[in-house]
PDB file of C-alpha atoms and ligand atoms in Angstrom:
ATOM      1  CA  MET A 246       0.000   0.000   0.000  1.00  0.00           C
ATOM      2  CA  ARG A 247       1.126   3.519  -0.736  1.00  0.00           C
ATOM      3  CA  VAL A 248       0.000   5.888   1.997  1.00  0.00           C
ATOM      4  CA  THR A 249      -0.027   9.647   1.503  1.00  0.00           C
ATOM      5  CA  ILE A 250      -0.906  11.965   4.367  1.00  0.00           C
ATOM      6  CA  THR A 251      -1.983  15.433   3.325  1.00  0.00           C
ATOM      7  CA  SER A 252      -2.068  18.552   5.452  1.00  0.00           C
ATOM      8  CA  ASN A 253      -5.815  19.004   5.014  1.00  0.00           C
ATOM      9  CA  VAL A 254      -8.919  17.636   3.333  1.00  0.00           C
ATOM     10  CA  HIS A 255      -8.623  20.022   0.377  1.00  0.00           C
ATOM     11  CA  GLU A 256      -5.183  18.654  -0.442  1.00  0.00           C
ATOM     12  CA  MET A 257      -6.543  15.100  -0.113  1.00  0.00           C
ATOM     13  CA  SER A 258      -9.246  15.957  -2.656  1.00  0.00           C
ATOM     14  CA  VAL A 259      -6.790  17.569  -5.089  1.00  0.00           C
ATOM     15  CA  GLN A 260      -4.405  14.608  -4.962  1.00  0.00           C
ATOM     16  CA  ALA A 261      -7.288  12.166  -5.407  1.00  0.00           C
ATOM     17  CA  ALA A 262      -8.520  14.097  -8.437  1.00  0.00           C
ATOM     18  CA  GLN A 263      -4.986  14.091  -9.873  1.00  0.00           C
ATOM     19  CA  MET A 264      -4.855  10.322  -9.606  1.00  0.00           C
ATOM     20  CA  VAL A 265      -8.195   9.984 -11.421  1.00  0.00           C
ATOM     21  CA  ARG A 266      -7.041  12.530 -14.030  1.00  0.00           C
ATOM     22  CA  ASP A 267      -3.803  10.643 -14.629  1.00  0.00           C
ATOM     23  CA  GLU A 268      -5.740   7.400 -15.102  1.00  0.00           C
ATOM     24  CA  VAL A 269      -8.136   9.018 -17.587  1.00  0.00           C
ATOM     25  CA  ARG A 270      -5.255  10.640 -19.498  1.00  0.00           C
ATOM     26  CA  ARG A 271      -3.384   7.345 -19.625  1.00  0.00           C
ATOM     27  CA  LYS A 272      -6.491   5.492 -20.761  1.00  0.00           C
ATOM     28  CA  PRO A 273      -9.204   7.773 -22.171  1.00  0.00           C
ATOM     29  CA  ASN A 274     -11.762   4.953 -22.146  1.00  0.00           C
ATOM     30  CA  ALA A 275     -10.983   3.993 -18.539  1.00  0.00           C
ATOM     31  CA  THR A 276     -13.641   2.366 -16.379  1.00  0.00           C
ATOM     32  CA  LEU A 277     -14.007   3.892 -12.921  1.00  0.00           C
ATOM     33  CA  LEU A 278     -15.785   2.629  -9.814  1.00  0.00           C
ATOM     34  CA  LEU A 279     -16.929   5.686  -7.867  1.00  0.00           C
ATOM     35  CA  PRO A 280     -18.083   6.540  -4.338  1.00  0.00           C
ATOM     36  CA  THR A 281     -20.673   8.899  -2.898  1.00  0.00           C
ATOM     37  CA  GLY A 282     -20.903  10.460   0.568  1.00  0.00           C
ATOM     38  CA  GLY A 283     -19.098  13.424   2.047  1.00  0.00           C
ATOM     39  CA  THR A 284     -15.505  12.276   1.471  1.00  0.00           C
ATOM     40  CA  PRO A 285     -15.312  12.518  -2.353  1.00  0.00           C
ATOM     41  CA  LEU A 286     -17.155  15.832  -2.778  1.00  0.00           C
ATOM     42  CA  GLY A 287     -13.932  17.845  -3.031  1.00  0.00           C
ATOM     43  CA  MET A 288     -12.492  15.342  -5.502  1.00  0.00           C
ATOM     44  CA  TYR A 289     -15.535  15.729  -7.755  1.00  0.00           C
ATOM     45  CA  ARG A 290     -15.258  19.525  -7.510  1.00  0.00           C
ATOM     46  CA  GLU A 291     -11.597  19.387  -8.510  1.00  0.00           C
ATOM     47  CA  LEU A 292     -12.285  17.004 -11.411  1.00  0.00           C
ATOM     48  CA  THR A 293     -15.048  19.351 -12.560  1.00  0.00           C
ATOM     49  CA  ARG A 294     -12.548  22.220 -12.443  1.00  0.00           C
ATOM     50  CA  MET A 295     -10.016  20.167 -14.418  1.00  0.00           C
ATOM     51  CA  HIS A 296     -12.721  19.512 -17.008  1.00  0.00           C
ATOM     52  CA  SER A 297     -13.743  23.141 -17.407  1.00  0.00           C
ATOM     53  CA  GLN A 298     -10.314  24.777 -17.053  1.00  0.00           C
ATOM     54  CA  GLU A 299      -7.814  22.187 -18.241  1.00  0.00           C
ATOM     55  CA  GLY A 300      -9.755  20.332 -20.898  1.00  0.00           C
ATOM     56  CA  LEU A 301      -9.888  17.017 -19.056  1.00  0.00           C
ATOM     57  CA  THR A 302     -12.401  14.953 -20.986  1.00  0.00           C
ATOM     58  CA  PHE A 303     -14.563  12.071 -19.794  1.00  0.00           C
ATOM     59  CA  ALA A 304     -16.147  11.547 -23.206  1.00  0.00           C
ATOM     60  CA  GLU A 305     -15.005   7.935 -23.446  1.00  0.00           C
ATOM     61  CA  VAL A 306     -14.979   7.103 -19.725  1.00  0.00           C
ATOM     62  CA  THR A 307     -17.339   4.531 -18.235  1.00  0.00           C
ATOM     63  CA  THR A 308     -18.361   4.723 -14.592  1.00  0.00           C
ATOM     64  CA  PHE A 309     -19.949   2.355 -12.127  1.00  0.00           C
ATOM     65  CA  ASN A 310     -20.968   3.381  -8.633  1.00  0.00           C
ATOM     66  CA  LEU A 311     -20.253   1.429  -5.504  1.00  0.00           C
ATOM     67  CA  ASP A 312     -23.768   1.265  -4.128  1.00  0.00           C
ATOM     68  CA  GLU A 313     -27.345   2.517  -4.045  1.00  0.00           C
ATOM     69  CA  TYR A 314     -30.133   2.472  -1.489  1.00  0.00           C
ATOM     70  CA  VAL A 315     -32.942  -0.023  -1.835  1.00  0.00           C
ATOM     71  CA  GLY A 316     -36.277   1.644  -2.489  1.00  0.00           C
ATOM     72  CA  LEU A 317     -35.134   5.111  -3.546  1.00  0.00           C
ATOM     73  CA  PRO A 318     -36.012   6.031  -7.134  1.00  0.00           C
ATOM     74  CA  PRO A 319     -33.165   7.626  -9.130  1.00  0.00           C
ATOM     75  CA  GLY A 320     -34.612  11.145  -8.754  1.00  0.00           C
ATOM     76  CA  HIS A 321     -34.959  10.930  -4.962  1.00  0.00           C
ATOM     77  CA  PRO A 322     -32.773  13.570  -3.259  1.00  0.00           C
ATOM     78  CA  GLY A 323     -31.155  10.866  -1.121  1.00  0.00           C
ATOM     79  CA  SER A 324     -30.419   8.502  -3.987  1.00  0.00           C
ATOM     80  CA  TYR A 325     -26.874   8.034  -5.186  1.00  0.00           C
ATOM     81  CA  ARG A 326     -27.913   8.418  -8.832  1.00  0.00           C
ATOM     82  CA  ARG A 327     -29.118  11.904  -7.950  1.00  0.00           C
ATOM     83  CA  TYR A 328     -25.932  12.595  -5.948  1.00  0.00           C
ATOM     84  CA  MET A 329     -23.766  11.627  -8.919  1.00  0.00           C
ATOM     85  CA  GLU A 330     -25.794  13.745 -11.348  1.00  0.00           C
ATOM     86  CA  GLU A 331     -25.659  16.804  -9.096  1.00  0.00           C
ATOM     87  CA  ASN A 332     -22.081  16.530  -7.892  1.00  0.00           C
ATOM     88  CA  PHE A 333     -20.329  15.228 -10.984  1.00  0.00           C
ATOM     89  CA  PHE A 334     -22.031  13.927 -14.118  1.00  0.00           C
ATOM     90  CA  ARG A 335     -23.946  17.061 -15.084  1.00  0.00           C
ATOM     91  CA  HIS A 336     -20.771  19.157 -14.842  1.00  0.00           C
ATOM     92  CA  ILE A 337     -18.618  17.056 -17.174  1.00  0.00           C
ATOM     93  CA  ASP A 338     -18.851  15.635 -20.696  1.00  0.00           C
ATOM     94  CA  ILE A 339     -19.486  12.006 -19.787  1.00  0.00           C
ATOM     95  CA  ASP A 340     -21.979  10.114 -21.956  1.00  0.00           C
ATOM     96  CA  PRO A 341     -24.963   9.385 -19.652  1.00  0.00           C
ATOM     97  CA  ALA A 342     -25.223   5.951 -21.272  1.00  0.00           C
ATOM     98  CA  ASN A 343     -21.792   5.158 -19.852  1.00  0.00           C
ATOM     99  CA  THR A 344     -22.761   5.901 -16.237  1.00  0.00           C
ATOM    100  CA  HIS A 345     -23.991   2.950 -14.225  1.00  0.00           C
ATOM    101  CA  VAL A 346     -25.629   3.191 -10.821  1.00  0.00           C
ATOM    102  CA  LEU A 347     -27.379   0.200  -9.290  1.00  0.00           C
ATOM    103  CA  ASP A 348     -31.175   0.456  -9.320  1.00  0.00           C
ATOM    104  CA  GLY A 349     -32.621  -0.288  -5.903  1.00  0.00           C
ATOM    105  CA  THR A 350     -36.245  -0.030  -7.000  1.00  0.00           C
ATOM    106  CA  GLY A 351     -36.630  -3.082  -9.229  1.00  0.00           C
ATOM    107  CA  SER A 352     -38.715  -6.126  -8.413  1.00  0.00           C
ATOM    108  CA  ASN A 353     -35.766  -8.521  -8.701  1.00  0.00           C
ATOM    109  CA  LEU A 354     -32.816  -7.050  -6.808  1.00  0.00           C
ATOM    110  CA  GLU A 355     -30.785 -10.268  -6.919  1.00  0.00           C
ATOM    111  CA  LYS A 356     -30.946 -10.185 -10.702  1.00  0.00           C
ATOM    112  CA  ALA A 357     -30.002  -6.488 -10.709  1.00  0.00           C
ATOM    113  CA  CYS A 358     -26.861  -7.428  -8.761  1.00  0.00           C
ATOM    114  CA  LEU A 359     -25.938 -10.225 -11.146  1.00  0.00           C
ATOM    115  CA  ASP A 360     -26.552  -7.951 -14.140  1.00  0.00           C
ATOM    116  CA  TYR A 361     -24.296  -5.288 -12.611  1.00  0.00           C
ATOM    117  CA  GLU A 362     -21.387  -7.715 -12.325  1.00  0.00           C
ATOM    118  CA  GLN A 363     -22.057  -8.757 -15.917  1.00  0.00           C
ATOM    119  CA  ARG A 364     -21.936  -5.146 -17.095  1.00  0.00           C
ATOM    120  CA  ILE A 365     -18.653  -4.591 -15.248  1.00  0.00           C
ATOM    121  CA  ARG A 366     -17.230  -7.653 -17.001  1.00  0.00           C
ATOM    122  CA  GLU A 367     -18.515  -6.445 -20.376  1.00  0.00           C
ATOM    123  CA  ALA A 368     -16.848  -3.080 -19.772  1.00  0.00           C
ATOM    124  CA  GLY A 369     -13.550  -4.924 -19.402  1.00  0.00           C
ATOM    125  CA  GLY A 370     -13.371  -4.696 -15.605  1.00  0.00           C
ATOM    126  CA  ILE A 371     -12.589  -1.687 -13.439  1.00  0.00           C
ATOM    127  CA  ASP A 372      -9.347   0.237 -13.983  1.00  0.00           C
ATOM    128  CA  LEU A 373      -9.568   2.398 -10.872  1.00  0.00           C
ATOM    129  CA  ALA A 374     -11.861   2.135  -7.855  1.00  0.00           C
ATOM    130  CA  VAL A 375     -12.190   5.111  -5.507  1.00  0.00           C
ATOM    131  CA  LEU A 376     -13.463   4.329  -2.013  1.00  0.00           C
ATOM    132  CA  GLY A 377     -14.307   6.084   1.217  1.00  0.00           C
ATOM    133  CA  ILE A 378     -14.542   4.252   4.507  1.00  0.00           C
ATOM    134  CA  GLY A 379     -17.317   4.133   7.099  1.00  0.00           C
ATOM    135  CA  HIS A 380     -16.924   4.589  10.840  1.00  0.00           C
ATOM    136  CA  ASN A 381     -17.346   0.842  11.301  1.00  0.00           C
ATOM    137  CA  GLY A 382     -14.741   0.043   8.656  1.00  0.00           C
ATOM    138  CA  HIS A 383     -17.187  -0.573   5.836  1.00  0.00           C
ATOM    139  CA  VAL A 384     -16.244   0.120   2.233  1.00  0.00           C
ATOM    140  CA  ALA A 385     -19.038   0.649  -0.284  1.00  0.00           C
ATOM    141  CA  PHE A 386     -21.966  -0.676   1.786  1.00  0.00           C
ATOM    142  CA  VAL A 387     -20.148  -3.869   2.717  1.00  0.00           C
ATOM    143  CA  GLU A 388     -20.922  -3.959   6.410  1.00  0.00           C
ATOM    144  CA  PRO A 389     -19.133  -6.096   8.994  1.00  0.00           C
ATOM    145  CA  PRO A 390     -18.989  -9.067   9.150  1.00  0.00           C
ATOM    146  CA  ALA A 391     -17.996  -9.142   5.494  1.00  0.00           C
ATOM    147  CA  ALA A 392     -17.414 -11.999   3.094  1.00  0.00           C
ATOM    148  CA  VAL A 393     -14.157 -11.370   1.257  1.00  0.00           C
ATOM    149  CA  ARG A 394     -15.274 -13.203  -1.853  1.00  0.00           C
ATOM    150  CA  ALA A 395     -18.730 -11.665  -2.245  1.00  0.00           C
ATOM    151  CA  TRP A 396     -19.865  -9.948  -5.437  1.00  0.00           C
ATOM    152  CA  THR A 397     -22.580  -7.334  -5.803  1.00  0.00           C
ATOM    153  CA  HIS A 398     -25.359  -8.087  -3.329  1.00  0.00           C
ATOM    154  CA  VAL A 399     -28.223  -6.753  -1.226  1.00  0.00           C
ATOM    155  CA  ALA A 400     -26.941  -5.594   2.172  1.00  0.00           C
ATOM    156  CA  ALA A 401     -28.676  -4.654   5.407  1.00  0.00           C
ATOM    157  CA  LEU A 402     -27.230  -1.367   6.624  1.00  0.00           C
ATOM    158  CA  ALA A 403     -25.638  -1.114  10.061  1.00  0.00           C
ATOM    159  CA  ARG A 404     -27.294   1.280  12.465  1.00  0.00           C
ATOM    160  CA  SER A 405     -24.082   3.349  12.667  1.00  0.00           C
ATOM    161  CA  THR A 406     -24.106   3.681   8.872  1.00  0.00           C
ATOM    162  CA  ARG A 407     -27.727   4.832   8.825  1.00  0.00           C
ATOM    163  CA  GLU A 408     -26.969   7.316  11.618  1.00  0.00           C
ATOM    164  CA  ALA A 409     -23.924   8.665   9.778  1.00  0.00           C
ATOM    165  CA  ASN A 410     -25.939   9.104   6.576  1.00  0.00           C
ATOM    166  CA  ALA A 411     -29.032  10.587   8.228  1.00  0.00           C
ATOM    167  CA  ARG A 412     -27.562  14.019   7.451  1.00  0.00           C
ATOM    168  CA  PHE A 413     -28.548  13.463   3.826  1.00  0.00           C
ATOM    169  CA  PHE A 414     -32.198  12.784   4.815  1.00  0.00           C
ATOM    170  CA  HIS A 415     -34.884  14.519   6.886  1.00  0.00           C
ATOM    171  CA  SER A 416     -34.518  12.032   9.720  1.00  0.00           C
ATOM    172  CA  LEU A 417     -32.953   8.702  10.654  1.00  0.00           C
ATOM    173  CA  ALA A 418     -36.287   7.007   9.968  1.00  0.00           C
ATOM    174  CA  ASP A 419     -36.058   8.116   6.332  1.00  0.00           C
ATOM    175  CA  VAL A 420     -32.688   6.406   5.746  1.00  0.00           C
ATOM    176  CA  PRO A 421     -33.302   3.108   3.947  1.00  0.00           C
ATOM    177  CA  ARG A 422     -32.451  -0.058   5.852  1.00  0.00           C
ATOM    178  CA  ALA A 423     -30.916  -1.860   2.898  1.00  0.00           C
ATOM    179  CA  ALA A 424     -28.761  -1.135  -0.118  1.00  0.00           C
ATOM    180  CA  LEU A 425     -27.322  -2.784  -3.181  1.00  0.00           C
ATOM    181  CA  THR A 426     -23.557  -2.786  -3.049  1.00  0.00           C
ATOM    182  CA  VAL A 427     -20.586  -4.161  -4.890  1.00  0.00           C
ATOM    183  CA  GLY A 428     -18.826  -6.805  -2.805  1.00  0.00           C
ATOM    184  CA  LEU A 429     -15.271  -7.141  -1.601  1.00  0.00           C
ATOM    185  CA  GLY A 430     -14.735  -9.598  -4.448  1.00  0.00           C
ATOM    186  CA  THR A 431     -15.754  -6.875  -6.899  1.00  0.00           C
ATOM    187  CA  ILE A 432     -13.379  -4.390  -5.273  1.00  0.00           C
ATOM    188  CA  LEU A 433     -10.462  -6.805  -5.049  1.00  0.00           C
ATOM    189  CA  GLY A 434     -10.979  -7.516  -8.758  1.00  0.00           C
ATOM    190  CA  CYS A 435     -10.332  -3.866  -9.696  1.00  0.00           C
ATOM    191  CA  ARG A 436      -6.934  -3.167 -11.220  1.00  0.00           C
ATOM    192  CA  ARG A 437      -6.153  -0.251  -8.879  1.00  0.00           C
ATOM    193  CA  VAL A 438      -7.797   1.044  -5.719  1.00  0.00           C
ATOM    194  CA  LEU A 439      -7.711   4.509  -4.150  1.00  0.00           C
ATOM    195  CA  LEU A 440      -8.942   4.776  -0.557  1.00  0.00           C
ATOM    196  CA  LEU A 441      -9.753   8.230   0.825  1.00  0.00           C
ATOM    197  CA  ALA A 442     -10.312   9.245   4.440  1.00  0.00           C
ATOM    198  CA  SER A 443     -10.587  12.598   6.133  1.00  0.00           C
ATOM    199  CA  GLY A 444     -11.334  13.791   9.639  1.00  0.00           C
ATOM    200  CA  ILE A 445     -10.634  12.482  13.122  1.00  0.00           C
ATOM    201  CA  GLU A 446     -13.878  10.485  13.088  1.00  0.00           C
ATOM    202  CA  LYS A 447     -12.326   8.203  10.442  1.00  0.00           C
ATOM    203  CA  ALA A 448      -9.012   7.713  12.268  1.00  0.00           C
ATOM    204  CA  ASP A 449      -9.970   4.450  13.981  1.00  0.00           C
ATOM    205  CA  ALA A 450     -11.546   2.904  10.905  1.00  0.00           C
ATOM    206  CA  VAL A 451      -8.709   3.729   8.545  1.00  0.00           C
ATOM    207  CA  THR A 452      -6.095   2.583  11.060  1.00  0.00           C
ATOM    208  CA  ARG A 453      -7.874  -0.751  11.475  1.00  0.00           C
ATOM    209  CA  ALA A 454      -8.211  -1.051   7.707  1.00  0.00           C
ATOM    210  CA  ILE A 455      -4.577  -0.514   6.829  1.00  0.00           C
ATOM    211  CA  GLU A 456      -2.677  -1.542   9.982  1.00  0.00           C
ATOM    212  CA  GLY A 457      -4.987  -4.008  11.685  1.00  0.00           C
ATOM    213  CA  PRO A 458      -5.410  -7.695  10.889  1.00  0.00           C
ATOM    214  CA  VAL A 459      -7.418  -8.590   7.789  1.00  0.00           C
ATOM    215  CA  HIS A 460     -10.705  -9.261   9.504  1.00  0.00           C
ATOM    216  CA  ALA A 461     -14.352  -9.664   8.567  1.00  0.00           C
ATOM    217  CA  MET A 462     -15.273  -7.098  11.227  1.00  0.00           C
ATOM    218  CA  CYS A 463     -13.356  -4.425   9.299  1.00  0.00           C
ATOM    219  CA  PRO A 464     -14.293  -4.840   5.621  1.00  0.00           C
ATOM    220  CA  GLY A 465     -11.771  -2.178   4.578  1.00  0.00           C
ATOM    221  CA  SER A 466      -8.957  -4.386   5.863  1.00  0.00           C
ATOM    222  CA  ALA A 467      -9.546  -6.639   2.841  1.00  0.00           C
ATOM    223  CA  LEU A 468      -7.719  -3.994   0.821  1.00  0.00           C
ATOM    224  CA  GLN A 469      -4.500  -5.358   2.348  1.00  0.00           C
ATOM    225  CA  LEU A 470      -5.052  -8.337   0.038  1.00  0.00           C
ATOM    226  CA  HIS A 471      -4.979  -6.123  -3.061  1.00  0.00           C
ATOM    227  CA  PRO A 472      -1.641  -5.567  -4.828  1.00  0.00           C
ATOM    228  CA  ASP A 473      -2.188  -1.954  -5.930  1.00  0.00           C
ATOM    229  CA  VAL A 474      -3.789   0.262  -3.290  1.00  0.00           C
ATOM    230  CA  THR A 475      -3.130   3.948  -2.718  1.00  0.00           C
ATOM    231  CA  VAL A 476      -4.441   5.578   0.461  1.00  0.00           C
ATOM    232  CA  ILE A 477      -4.731   9.358   0.620  1.00  0.00           C
ATOM    233  CA  MET A 478      -5.864  10.808   3.911  1.00  0.00           C
ATOM    234  CA  ASP A 479      -5.600  14.029   5.819  1.00  0.00           C
ATOM    235  CA  GLN A 480      -3.609  14.430   9.021  1.00  0.00           C
ATOM    236  CA  ALA A 481      -6.644  14.061  11.257  1.00  0.00           C
ATOM    237  CA  ALA A 482      -7.595  10.700   9.728  1.00  0.00           C
ATOM    238  CA  ALA A 483      -3.938   9.607   9.978  1.00  0.00           C
ATOM    239  CA  SER A 484      -3.536  10.618  13.609  1.00  0.00           C
ATOM    240  CA  ARG A 485      -3.756   7.070  15.004  1.00  0.00           C
ATOM    241  CA  LEU A 486      -1.517   5.307  12.491  1.00  0.00           C
ATOM    242  CA  GLN A 487       1.611   3.586  13.703  1.00  0.00           C
ATOM    243  CA  LEU A 488       3.097   4.328  10.285  1.00  0.00           C
ATOM    244  CA  ARG A 489       5.040   1.200   9.807  1.00  0.00           C
ATOM    245  CA  GLU A 490       5.893   0.367   6.190  1.00  0.00           C
ATOM    246  CA  HIS A 491       2.844  -0.251   3.981  1.00  0.00           C
TER     247      HIS A 491
HETATM  248  P1  PGA B 649     -18.631   9.562   4.035  1.00  0.00           P
HETATM  249  O1  PGA B 649     -18.976   8.031   3.904  1.00  0.00           O
HETATM  250  O2  PGA B 649     -17.719   9.879   2.921  1.00  0.00           O
HETATM  251  O3  PGA B 649     -19.949  10.279   3.908  1.00  0.00           O
HETATM  252  O4  PGA B 649     -17.998   9.753   5.375  1.00  0.00           O
HETATM  253  C1  PGA B 649     -17.946   7.131   3.632  1.00  0.00           C
HETATM  254  C2  PGA B 649     -18.487   5.717   3.689  1.00  0.00           C
HETATM  255  O5  PGA B 649     -19.454   5.478   4.430  1.00  0.00           O
HETATM  256  O6  PGA B 649     -17.944   4.847   3.011  1.00  0.00           O
END
């Protein structure tokens, strides 16, 4: 693992965007696996700036998203399709047909999960996955205890996850109890992985993920099994690391 500690969250976002930019420049038709939540907002802003000011193009890029809530239609303000449209897709030149977000409203969610894996395969696999991490060590919506070999699946959300995400809804009761999410198998199958963390509230989770034992109770620790992981975090998130060699 390559670990970079930045002085602040803005610098984390800029460096994350630079890594995505470099991937897209290297391979204009790259396939990206993308996160939602608070952590990547600055990265999306910086990529949007690179698009408008530096000519970075996403015209041939394909994206998949990590997860989506069960039961929220794509236009719902809390849905991740809506998040991606508002925070990224509508500001860049990506072909909407090349953006894939799981649909949590269908009648056959198991089939939707299988189809998603199929579409990732048809796209040639994922070149770069960008991940945040939850307070309980989850990545995507893979909650502990996690199966390392699982593919895209329906997941029950941990209470701590619903509480953390209640800020995007009117109340905790409005946060869905389940989601569709890629699995650790999906993530470990990506060619490169970028993990982002900012803030003191992520310090325990990110320390367990990168310095703790690989353990089902910390899904992010599975990244230690991947050969090409970059971690970019701010000083607050890094404050509990032992900083041995990664
Ligand atoms: P956050 O979520 O970026 O909103 O903190 C990260 C996650 O839950 O994976």
